[in-house]
Amino acid sequence: MNNLQSQLEHRTIRQFKQEPIPETLFDQLMAVARQTATSNGMQQYSIIRVTDPELKQSIAEICHQKYVARAPELLIFIADQHRNAQIAKEKAGSVFYASDMDRFFQGVTDACLAAQNVVNAAERIGLGAMFLGSILNDAEKLCELLKLPPLTFPVVGLGLGYPNQSPQLKPRMANTLKIFENSYQSFDSYLTEIADYDEEMQTYYDLRNANKRVDSFSDQVVAKLQAVIDKRQDIMAIAKKQGFTD
Amino acid sequence: MNNLQSQLEHRTIRQFKQEPIPETLFDQLMAVARQTATSNGMQQYSIIRVTDPELKQSIAEICHQKYVARAPELLIFIADQHRNAQIAKEKAGSVFYASDMDRFFQGVTDACLAAQNVVNAAERIGLGAMFLGSILNDAEKLCELLKLPPLTFPVVGLGLGYPNQSPQLKPRMANTLKIFENSYQSFDSYLTEIADYDEEMQTYYDLRNANKRVDSFSDQVVAKLQAVIDKRQDIMAIAKKQGFTD
């Protein structure tokens, strides 16, 4: 395997074989997570490994994605300032500025980096992965379900297992539209710039809707930006409920 | 090389050889970035490749890290709702809900996943990497320097190049302290739990302060949580200046 092949061929896997991931392999993935770079070396994330079938089912309902409950491994990556706040309190009698937005973002970043690092490791050893941003459809309920203490917040979910499907590689827009030199570049007409991509996207078959071609990218953008899930818009209010301060 | 070796041996590289990264390799890294999973497939991030030496210098000053200016490649990953907002406006006459906090977080997540994916690729092909959360020491100034339009926000920087140092593997706390089953686990005494780790950390030599042992982890936590950089606490206010709405 070419060094970068698994990364260049990344695709989301949503259907897994029933075969569990051997515990030794799972431990290796968690060893990789452990070595991930973190902001200031502060390790401001935690992982909840969801093994209880009822809890998996409840999370699948939050996600509005039945297949979430069937993932052999389901991990929820959370931003975590609780642990360091407790360490500071025990050591120096104060949690200091553990709750501010800077720390909140550091935790979010740490959680995302660890999640992607685990995905890279999983794909290197023949596993498939799906990210679940949809856990945020109801972050408040998820906090309750996982008994998340103050100064923690769920960031992203991850389903892992042996792939039971071979999806087509999903087309992406050209890098000329998103990699710029020295300053941001806007375009006069984005629809002109993405015309080929819009067309290419319609040759892609999403296995979630088998045999049905997907919309052009620009139509997808319009549909997504119109769709509002109230509880997702409340994300900062829920973060504040979890003790983070603006 | 074992499949996961480069990930298990991740360490931050801050000193690079002057040798540039060949453009063909750089293009491969960007091809990997392009294939990264993104929220809803919406690709809500962009990358600014900083090649102008004066601009690199200005960013190094924001970071308070001189070595930033010497990185052969300096990339700034930004959350980007500007592009999709423009697409929606052109296609359907409205940007809809492009500015809400849900979309802001999707952009932040997309930017982080792409950055970690590039780091994994870089390390697989023998390059070294340093994440730069310190670009947020003055996010407002960075927005100006990079001419970031509304609905974009800088998330994390990345320095890349051929390593010119071999740092010791930095100790991490045990996974038992951050990986939990089904619900979050708090501990009665964190200082007891991390006693060995506190000790281990003091055997680590940070090459930034050569020949000087570092503080215990708990002392580092206290020092970091006490340190306030005003402009970093303003991160949400600056995001709002960039057009995001609470």
Short mmCIF file of C-alpha atoms in Angstrom, two decimals:
data_model
loop_
_atom_site.label_atom_id
_atom_site.label_comp_id
_atom_site.label_asym_id
_atom_site.label_seq_id
_atom_site.Cartn_x
_atom_site.Cartn_y
_atom_site.Cartn_z
CA MET A 1 0.00 0.00 0.00
CA ASN A 2 1.29 3.41 -1.00
CA ASN A 3 1.98 5.50 2.07
CA LEU A 4 -0.93 7.84 1.48
CA GLN A 5 -3.30 5.45 -0.28
CA SER A 6 -5.70 4.90 2.61
CA GLN A 7 -6.00 8.65 3.04
CA LEU A 8 -6.45 9.38 -0.66
CA GLU A 9 -9.15 6.72 -0.79
CA HIS A 10 -11.02 7.80 2.29
CA ARG A 11 -14.75 7.26 2.11
CA THR A 12 -17.39 7.13 4.81
CA ILE A 13 -18.44 3.61 5.77
CA ARG A 14 -21.92 3.28 7.28
CA GLN A 15 -22.55 -0.48 7.06
CA PHE A 16 -20.23 -2.77 8.97
CA LYS A 17 -19.78 -6.51 9.30
CA GLN A 18 -21.08 -7.87 12.59
CA GLU A 19 -17.56 -9.04 13.42
CA PRO A 20 -16.27 -7.01 16.37
CA ILE A 21 -12.95 -5.17 16.31
CA PRO A 22 -10.48 -7.32 18.31
CA GLU A 23 -9.70 -5.68 21.63
CA THR A 24 -5.96 -5.62 20.85
CA LEU A 25 -6.63 -3.59 17.70
CA PHE A 26 -9.01 -1.30 19.54
CA ASP A 27 -6.31 -0.71 22.15
CA GLN A 28 -3.91 0.26 19.36
CA LEU A 29 -6.40 2.82 18.07
CA MET A 30 -6.67 4.28 21.55
CA ALA A 31 -2.86 4.31 21.85
CA VAL A 32 -2.84 6.40 18.67
CA ALA A 33 -5.49 8.72 20.12
CA ARG A 34 -3.33 9.13 23.21
CA GLN A 35 -0.36 10.33 21.18
CA THR A 36 -2.34 12.94 19.23
CA ALA A 37 -1.08 16.51 19.45
CA THR A 38 -3.13 18.60 21.89
CA SER A 39 -3.30 22.34 22.58
CA ASN A 40 -0.50 23.28 24.99
CA GLY A 41 -0.07 19.57 25.73
CA MET A 42 -3.12 19.89 27.99
CA GLN A 43 -5.04 16.84 26.59
CA GLN A 44 -8.38 18.58 26.83
CA TYR A 45 -10.57 15.83 25.41
CA SER A 46 -12.05 12.55 26.53
CA ILE A 47 -13.66 9.64 24.72
CA ILE A 48 -16.83 7.81 25.72
CA ARG A 49 -16.87 4.28 24.32
CA VAL A 50 -20.50 3.33 23.92
CA THR A 51 -21.03 -0.41 24.40
CA ASP A 52 -24.52 -0.49 25.95
CA PRO A 53 -26.99 -1.39 23.14
CA GLU A 54 -29.79 0.74 24.62
CA LEU A 55 -27.50 3.75 24.84
CA LYS A 56 -26.39 3.17 21.24
CA GLN A 57 -30.05 3.10 20.24
CA SER A 58 -30.72 6.40 22.04
CA ILE A 59 -27.75 8.02 20.31
CA ALA A 60 -28.91 6.68 16.94
CA GLU A 61 -32.23 8.41 17.60
CA ILE A 62 -30.48 11.71 18.31
CA CYS A 63 -28.56 11.25 15.06
CA HIS A 64 -31.72 10.29 13.12
CA GLN A 65 -29.55 7.53 11.64
CA LYS A 66 -30.58 3.96 12.44
CA TYR A 67 -27.27 2.52 11.27
CA VAL A 68 -25.49 4.31 14.14
CA ALA A 69 -26.89 1.70 16.54
CA ARG A 70 -25.34 -1.08 14.45
CA ALA A 71 -21.75 0.22 14.45
CA PRO A 72 -19.50 -2.35 16.20
CA GLU A 73 -17.72 0.52 17.95
CA LEU A 74 -19.29 3.87 18.73
CA LEU A 75 -17.09 6.57 20.23
CA ILE A 76 -18.11 10.05 21.34
CA PHE A 77 -15.25 12.56 21.45
CA ILE A 78 -15.82 15.31 23.97
CA ALA A 79 -14.11 18.60 24.75
CA ASP A 80 -12.99 18.23 28.35
CA GLN A 81 -11.91 21.01 30.70
CA HIS A 82 -13.42 19.21 33.67
CA ARG A 83 -10.37 17.05 34.32
CA ASN A 84 -7.84 19.87 34.27
CA ALA A 85 -10.14 22.13 36.28
CA GLN A 86 -10.30 19.43 38.96
CA ILE A 87 -6.52 19.02 38.88
CA ALA A 88 -6.05 22.79 39.34
CA LYS A 89 -8.62 22.91 42.11
CA GLU A 90 -6.96 20.06 43.99
CA LYS A 91 -3.46 21.43 43.45
CA ALA A 92 -3.99 25.18 43.86
CA GLY A 93 -7.51 25.68 45.21
CA SER A 94 -9.00 27.27 42.09
CA VAL A 95 -10.12 26.24 38.62
CA PHE A 96 -8.83 29.62 37.35
CA TYR A 97 -9.96 30.33 33.76
CA ALA A 98 -10.95 26.78 32.84
CA SER A 99 -14.39 27.77 31.59
CA ASP A 100 -13.64 30.51 29.07
CA MET A 101 -14.26 30.30 25.33
CA ASP A 102 -10.55 29.98 24.57
CA ARG A 103 -10.41 26.78 26.61
CA PHE A 104 -13.67 25.59 25.15
CA PHE A 105 -12.17 25.92 21.66
CA GLN A 106 -8.97 24.22 22.71
CA GLY A 107 -11.07 21.29 23.89
CA VAL A 108 -13.06 21.21 20.66
CA THR A 109 -9.84 21.26 18.64
CA ASP A 110 -8.23 18.52 20.75
CA ALA A 111 -11.31 16.32 20.35
CA CYS A 112 -11.36 16.78 16.56
CA LEU A 113 -7.65 16.06 16.12
CA ALA A 114 -7.91 12.88 18.19
CA ALA A 115 -10.97 11.72 16.22
CA GLN A 116 -9.29 12.22 12.84
CA ASN A 117 -6.13 10.55 14.09
CA VAL A 118 -8.16 7.48 15.12
CA VAL A 119 -9.86 7.45 11.71
CA ASN A 120 -6.50 7.49 9.95
CA ALA A 121 -5.27 4.62 12.11
CA ALA A 122 -8.47 2.63 11.62
CA GLU A 123 -8.32 2.99 7.84
CA ARG A 124 -4.64 1.99 7.81
CA ILE A 125 -5.51 -1.35 9.40
CA GLY A 126 -8.47 -2.13 7.15
CA LEU A 127 -11.31 -0.76 9.23
CA GLY A 128 -13.96 1.66 8.05
CA ALA A 129 -15.18 4.78 9.82
CA MET A 130 -18.04 7.25 9.86
CA PHE A 131 -17.96 10.63 11.55
CA LEU A 132 -21.19 11.62 13.27
CA GLY A 133 -21.70 15.37 13.48
CA SER A 134 -25.35 14.45 13.93
CA ILE A 135 -24.78 13.75 17.64
CA LEU A 136 -25.22 17.53 17.97
CA ASN A 137 -28.84 17.33 16.81
CA ASP A 138 -29.56 17.26 20.54
CA ALA A 139 -26.35 18.00 22.45
CA GLU A 140 -28.25 18.60 25.68
CA LYS A 141 -29.82 15.14 25.64
CA LEU A 142 -26.47 13.58 24.77
CA CYS A 143 -24.86 15.33 27.77
CA GLU A 144 -27.54 13.73 29.97
CA LEU A 145 -27.21 10.28 28.41
CA LEU A 146 -23.41 10.23 28.81
CA LYS A 147 -23.57 11.91 32.24
CA LEU A 148 -21.19 14.62 31.10
CA PRO A 149 -20.09 16.83 34.00
CA PRO A 150 -19.65 20.63 33.86
CA LEU A 151 -16.91 21.85 31.51
CA THR A 152 -17.33 18.99 29.06
CA PHE A 153 -19.14 19.07 25.72
CA PRO A 154 -19.72 16.50 22.96
CA VAL A 155 -17.94 17.40 19.71
CA VAL A 156 -18.11 14.54 17.25
CA GLY A 157 -19.08 10.86 17.15
CA LEU A 158 -17.29 8.07 15.37
CA GLY A 159 -18.55 4.68 14.23
CA LEU A 160 -15.94 2.01 13.47
CA GLY A 161 -15.89 -1.56 12.20
CA TYR A 162 -15.02 -3.83 9.31
CA PRO A 163 -16.61 -2.39 6.15
CA ASN A 164 -19.57 -4.22 4.67
CA GLN A 165 -19.90 -1.90 1.68
CA SER A 166 -17.64 -0.35 -0.95
CA PRO A 167 -18.93 3.13 -1.63
CA GLN A 168 -17.80 5.12 -4.63
CA LEU A 169 -15.23 7.80 -3.87
CA LYS A 170 -17.23 10.97 -3.20
CA PRO A 171 -16.29 13.86 -5.47
CA ARG A 172 -14.80 16.96 -3.86
CA MET A 173 -14.53 20.48 -5.23
CA ALA A 174 -11.17 21.44 -6.77
CA ASN A 175 -8.46 22.62 -4.40
CA THR A 176 -8.17 25.84 -6.41
CA LEU A 177 -11.42 26.85 -4.72
CA LYS A 178 -10.17 26.32 -1.19
CA ILE A 179 -6.39 26.58 -1.06
CA PHE A 180 -5.09 30.12 -1.47
CA GLU A 181 -1.69 31.77 -1.27
CA ASN A 182 -1.09 34.45 1.37
CA SER A 183 -4.63 35.83 1.38
CA TYR A 184 -8.18 34.65 0.89
CA GLN A 185 -9.41 34.62 -2.66
CA SER A 186 -13.04 35.22 -3.54
CA PHE A 187 -14.45 34.47 -6.98
CA ASP A 188 -16.82 36.56 -9.11
CA SER A 189 -19.03 33.62 -9.89
CA TYR A 190 -18.83 30.51 -7.76
CA LEU A 191 -21.41 28.76 -9.92
CA THR A 192 -19.10 29.16 -12.90
CA GLU A 193 -16.13 27.91 -10.90
CA ILE A 194 -17.98 24.82 -9.65
CA ALA A 195 -19.88 24.05 -12.87
CA ASP A 196 -17.81 20.93 -13.59
CA TYR A 197 -18.00 19.85 -9.97
CA ASP A 198 -21.77 20.32 -9.92
CA GLU A 199 -21.95 18.00 -12.89
CA GLU A 200 -19.50 15.48 -11.46
CA MET A 201 -21.47 15.29 -8.20
CA GLN A 202 -24.50 14.08 -10.13
CA THR A 203 -22.57 11.01 -11.25
CA TYR A 204 -22.15 10.00 -7.61
CA TYR A 205 -24.44 7.39 -6.08
CA ASP A 206 -25.02 7.74 -2.38
CA LEU A 207 -25.46 4.24 -0.97
CA ARG A 208 -27.91 5.62 1.58
CA ASN A 209 -30.29 6.18 -1.34
CA ALA A 210 -29.21 3.33 -3.58
CA ASN A 211 -29.63 3.77 -7.30
CA LYS A 212 -30.60 7.41 -6.95
CA ARG A 213 -28.21 10.06 -8.18
CA VAL A 214 -27.51 12.90 -5.78
CA ASP A 215 -28.14 16.59 -6.33
CA SER A 216 -25.51 18.94 -7.71
CA PHE A 217 -23.26 20.43 -5.05
CA SER A 218 -24.83 23.88 -5.34
CA ASP A 219 -28.31 22.39 -4.87
CA GLN A 220 -27.04 20.50 -1.83
CA VAL A 221 -25.61 23.71 -0.39
CA VAL A 222 -28.93 25.51 -0.78
CA ALA A 223 -30.83 22.61 0.79
CA LYS A 224 -28.42 22.31 3.74
CA LEU A 225 -28.23 26.03 4.45
CA GLN A 226 -32.04 26.23 4.49
CA ALA A 227 -32.45 23.29 6.84
CA VAL A 228 -32.56 24.35 10.46
CA ILE A 229 -32.47 21.94 13.37
CA ASP A 230 -33.40 24.21 16.27
CA LYS A 231 -31.35 22.39 18.85
CA ARG A 232 -28.25 22.58 16.68
CA GLN A 233 -28.54 26.35 16.50
CA ASP A 234 -28.58 26.38 20.32
CA ILE A 235 -25.10 24.88 20.51
CA MET A 236 -23.60 27.85 22.39
CA ALA A 237 -26.52 27.99 24.83
CA ILE A 238 -25.98 24.31 25.61
CA ALA A 239 -22.23 24.88 26.01
CA LYS A 240 -23.09 27.58 28.53
CA LYS A 241 -25.40 25.17 30.35
CA GLN A 242 -22.37 22.90 30.60
CA GLY A 243 -20.57 25.69 32.43
CA PHE A 244 -18.62 27.41 29.67
CA THR A 245 -18.74 31.18 29.80
CA ASP A 246 -18.84 33.74 27.00
CA MET B 1 7.31 0.69 9.01
CA ASN B 2 4.46 -0.74 11.05
CA ASN B 3 1.14 0.62 9.83
CA LEU B 4 0.61 2.79 12.88
CA GLN B 5 4.22 3.55 13.76
CA SER B 6 4.30 7.14 12.53
CA GLN B 7 1.16 7.86 14.55
CA LEU B 8 2.38 6.14 17.70
CA GLU B 9 5.62 8.09 17.44
CA HIS B 10 4.07 11.48 16.79
CA ARG B 11 6.01 14.36 18.23
CA THR B 12 5.90 18.05 17.51
CA ILE B 13 8.73 19.27 15.26
CA ARG B 14 9.63 22.94 15.57
CA GLN B 15 13.02 23.08 13.84
CA PHE B 16 13.15 22.19 10.18
CA LYS B 17 15.87 21.78 7.57
CA GLN B 18 15.99 24.67 5.12
CA GLU B 19 15.28 22.20 2.32
CA PRO B 20 11.83 22.97 0.90
CA ILE B 21 9.13 20.36 0.53
CA PRO B 22 9.05 19.38 -3.18
CA GLU B 23 5.94 20.77 -4.84
CA THR B 24 4.84 17.28 -5.93
CA LEU B 25 4.84 16.13 -2.30
CA PHE B 26 3.05 19.27 -1.19
CA ASP B 27 0.39 18.62 -3.83
CA GLN B 28 -0.06 15.11 -2.42
CA LEU B 29 -0.62 16.54 1.04
CA MET B 30 -3.25 18.86 -0.36
CA ALA B 31 -4.84 15.95 -2.25
CA VAL B 32 -5.15 14.21 1.13
CA ALA B 33 -6.69 17.35 2.65
CA ARG B 34 -9.19 17.42 -0.18
CA GLN B 35 -10.38 13.89 0.57
CA THR B 36 -10.89 14.53 4.31
CA ALA B 37 -14.37 13.85 5.66
CA THR B 38 -16.38 17.06 6.12
CA SER B 39 -19.67 17.81 7.88
CA ASN B 40 -22.56 17.00 5.54
CA GLY B 41 -20.02 16.86 2.70
CA MET B 42 -20.13 20.67 2.67
CA GLN B 43 -16.32 21.22 2.71
CA GLN B 44 -16.59 24.20 5.05
CA TYR B 45 -12.91 24.98 5.40
CA SER B 46 -10.16 26.63 3.39
CA ILE B 47 -6.39 26.71 3.67
CA ILE B 48 -4.15 29.75 3.33
CA ARG B 49 -0.65 28.76 2.26
CA VAL B 50 1.67 31.43 3.61
CA THR B 51 4.70 31.92 1.35
CA ASP B 52 5.38 35.64 1.80
CA PRO B 53 8.30 35.96 4.28
CA GLU B 54 6.96 39.22 5.74
CA LEU B 55 3.57 37.68 6.32
CA LYS B 56 5.22 34.66 7.94
CA GLN B 57 7.07 37.05 10.22
CA SER B 58 3.86 38.84 11.20
CA ILE B 59 2.19 35.53 11.99
CA ALA B 60 5.22 34.42 14.04
CA GLU B 61 4.76 37.62 16.06
CA ILE B 62 1.10 36.80 16.72
CA CYS B 63 2.20 33.33 17.82
CA HIS B 64 5.04 34.72 19.99
CA GLN B 65 7.12 31.94 18.44
CA LYS B 66 10.05 33.00 16.28
CA TYR B 67 10.48 29.55 14.79
CA VAL B 68 7.11 29.89 13.07
CA ALA B 69 8.69 32.25 10.53
CA ARG B 70 11.29 29.61 9.66
CA ALA B 71 8.89 26.77 8.84
CA PRO B 72 9.34 25.82 5.16
CA GLU B 73 5.56 25.54 4.83
CA LEU B 74 3.09 27.48 6.92
CA LEU B 75 -0.61 26.72 6.48
CA ILE B 76 -3.55 28.39 8.19
CA PHE B 77 -6.71 26.29 8.30
CA ILE B 78 -9.85 28.37 8.41
CA ALA B 79 -13.51 27.63 9.03
CA ASP B 80 -15.23 28.81 5.85
CA GLN B 81 -18.94 29.44 5.38
CA HIS B 82 -18.23 32.29 2.97
CA ARG B 83 -17.91 30.04 -0.07
CA ASN B 84 -21.14 28.13 0.47
CA ALA B 85 -22.99 31.31 1.42
CA GLN B 86 -21.94 32.83 -1.91
CA ILE B 87 -22.98 29.69 -3.76
CA ALA B 88 -26.43 29.80 -2.11
CA LYS B 89 -26.79 33.50 -2.81
CA GLU B 90 -25.93 33.06 -6.46
CA LYS B 91 -28.12 29.98 -6.85
CA ALA B 92 -31.14 30.89 -4.74
CA GLY B 93 -30.83 34.55 -3.81
CA SER B 94 -30.18 34.05 -0.09
CA VAL B 95 -27.38 32.90 2.19
CA PHE B 96 -30.05 31.32 4.45
CA TYR B 97 -28.61 30.19 7.80
CA ALA B 98 -24.93 30.25 6.83
CA SER B 99 -23.91 32.40 9.78
CA ASP B 100 -25.29 30.48 12.75
CA MET B 101 -23.23 28.81 15.48
CA ASP B 102 -24.03 25.34 14.17
CA ARG B 103 -22.40 26.22 10.86
CA PHE B 104 -19.54 27.94 12.62
CA PHE B 105 -18.81 24.72 14.53
CA GLN B 106 -19.12 22.62 11.40
CA GLY B 107 -16.47 24.83 9.83
CA VAL B 108 -14.22 24.58 12.88
CA THR B 109 -14.57 20.79 12.86
CA ASP B 110 -13.89 20.53 9.12
CA ALA B 111 -10.76 22.68 9.48
CA CYS B 112 -9.42 20.55 12.36
CA LEU B 113 -10.05 17.24 10.61
CA ALA B 114 -8.29 18.45 7.46
CA ALA B 115 -5.32 19.73 9.49
CA GLN B 116 -4.86 16.44 11.35
CA ASN B 117 -5.25 14.49 8.11
CA VAL B 118 -2.44 16.55 6.55
CA VAL B 119 -0.25 15.96 9.62
CA ASN B 120 -0.79 12.20 9.36
CA ALA B 121 0.12 12.28 5.68
CA ALA B 122 3.16 14.47 6.29
CA GLU B 123 4.50 12.17 9.00
CA ARG B 124 3.93 9.11 6.82
CA ILE B 125 6.26 10.55 4.18
CA GLY B 126 8.99 11.60 6.58
CA LEU B 127 8.05 15.20 7.21
CA GLY B 128 7.62 16.81 10.60
CA ALA B 129 4.77 19.03 11.74
CA MET B 130 3.81 21.54 14.40
CA PHE B 131 0.27 22.65 15.16
CA LEU B 132 -0.09 26.32 15.99
CA GLY B 133 -3.03 27.09 18.24
CA SER B 134 -1.09 30.26 19.00
CA ILE B 135 -2.41 31.90 15.80
CA LEU B 136 -5.46 32.68 17.97
CA ASN B 137 -3.40 34.94 20.25
CA ASP B 138 -4.74 37.68 17.98
CA ALA B 139 -7.40 36.23 15.70
CA GLU B 140 -8.61 39.67 14.68
CA LYS B 141 -5.19 40.71 13.40
CA LEU B 142 -4.79 37.40 11.60
CA CYS B 143 -8.15 37.93 9.86
CA GLU B 144 -6.83 41.28 8.61
CA LEU B 145 -3.45 39.90 7.53
CA LEU B 146 -5.01 37.06 5.54
CA LYS B 147 -7.85 39.27 4.26
CA LEU B 148 -10.43 36.82 5.54
CA PRO B 149 -13.94 37.76 4.34
CA PRO B 150 -17.12 37.53 6.43
CA LEU B 151 -18.11 34.03 7.53
CA THR B 152 -14.54 32.78 7.74
CA PHE B 153 -12.44 32.31 10.88
CA PRO B 154 -8.91 31.03 11.53
CA VAL B 155 -8.86 27.76 13.48
CA VAL B 156 -5.37 26.29 13.59
CA GLY B 157 -1.98 26.81 11.96
CA LEU B 158 0.40 24.15 10.76
CA GLY B 159 4.14 24.30 10.15
CA LEU B 160 5.66 21.59 7.96
CA GLY B 161 9.12 20.61 6.75
CA TYR B 162 11.91 18.07 7.01
CA PRO B 163 12.74 17.63 10.72
CA ASN B 164 15.99 19.06 11.98
CA GLN B 165 15.58 17.75 15.51
CA SER B 166 14.65 14.46 17.20
CA PRO B 167 12.60 15.34 20.25
CA GLN B 168 11.87 12.81 22.95
CA LEU B 169 8.38 11.32 22.86
CA LYS B 170 6.28 13.53 25.12
CA PRO B 171 4.58 11.61 27.94
CA ARG B 172 0.79 11.52 27.96
CA MET B 173 -1.56 10.73 30.81
CA ALA B 174 -2.95 7.17 30.93
CA ASN B 175 -5.97 6.41 28.78
CA THR B 176 -7.82 5.22 31.87
CA LEU B 177 -8.16 8.90 32.76
CA LYS B 178 -9.76 9.89 29.47
CA ILE B 179 -11.45 6.90 27.88
CA PHE B 180 -14.64 5.82 29.62
CA GLU B 181 -17.35 3.26 28.94
CA ASN B 182 -20.94 4.46 28.43
CA SER B 183 -20.72 7.43 30.79
CA TYR B 184 -18.22 9.98 32.00
CA GLN B 185 -16.13 8.91 34.96
CA SER B 186 -14.87 11.40 37.53
CA PHE B 187 -12.20 10.51 40.07
CA ASP B 188 -12.08 11.32 43.78
CA SER B 189 -8.48 12.50 43.61
CA TYR B 190 -7.00 13.38 40.25
CA LEU B 191 -3.64 14.11 41.86
CA THR B 192 -3.51 10.53 43.12
CA GLU B 193 -4.50 9.21 39.69
CA ILE B 194 -1.85 11.24 37.86
CA ALA B 195 0.93 10.88 40.47
CA ASP B 196 3.02 8.59 38.24
CA TYR B 197 2.35 10.77 35.21
CA ASP B 198 3.37 13.90 37.12
CA GLU B 199 6.65 12.17 37.90
CA GLU B 200 7.14 10.86 34.37
CA MET B 201 6.59 14.34 32.91
CA GLN B 202 9.57 15.61 34.88
CA THR B 203 11.83 13.21 33.00
CA TYR B 204 10.86 14.90 29.73
CA TYR B 205 13.17 17.49 28.18
CA ASP B 206 11.44 20.13 26.12
CA LEU B 207 13.82 21.11 23.31
CA ARG B 208 12.49 24.65 23.46
CA ASN B 209 14.23 24.96 26.83
CA ALA B 210 17.13 22.62 26.21
CA ASN B 211 18.58 20.82 29.20
CA LYS B 212 15.86 22.03 31.49
CA ARG B 213 13.38 19.53 32.81
CA VAL B 214 9.74 20.51 32.54
CA ASP B 215 7.21 20.93 35.34
CA SER B 216 4.93 18.13 36.48
CA PHE B 217 1.69 17.94 34.52
CA SER B 218 -0.39 19.26 37.42
CA ASP B 219 1.93 22.27 37.78
CA GLN B 220 1.63 22.89 34.03
CA VAL B 221 -2.16 22.75 34.27
CA VAL B 222 -2.18 25.32 37.07
CA ALA B 223 0.17 27.61 35.15
CA LYS B 224 -1.78 27.34 31.89
CA LEU B 225 -5.21 27.83 33.47
CA GLN B 226 -3.95 30.94 35.24
CA ALA B 227 -2.47 32.47 32.12
CA VAL B 228 -4.89 34.71 30.31
CA ILE B 229 -4.26 36.18 26.89
CA ASP B 230 -7.07 38.75 26.63
CA LYS B 231 -7.50 38.46 22.91
CA ARG B 232 -7.84 34.71 23.12
CA GLN B 233 -10.71 35.05 25.57
CA ASP B 234 -12.42 37.30 22.99
CA ILE B 235 -12.60 34.51 20.44
CA MET B 236 -16.40 34.55 20.20
CA ALA B 237 -16.51 38.33 19.92
CA ILE B 238 -14.08 38.13 17.01
CA ALA B 239 -16.11 35.34 15.41
CA LYS B 240 -19.12 37.66 15.62
CA LYS B 241 -17.10 40.45 14.02
CA GLN B 242 -16.52 38.00 11.19
CA GLY B 243 -20.28 37.77 10.75
CA PHE B 244 -21.17 34.70 12.77
CA THR B 245 -24.27 35.10 14.92
CA ASP B 246 -25.07 33.67 18.33
#
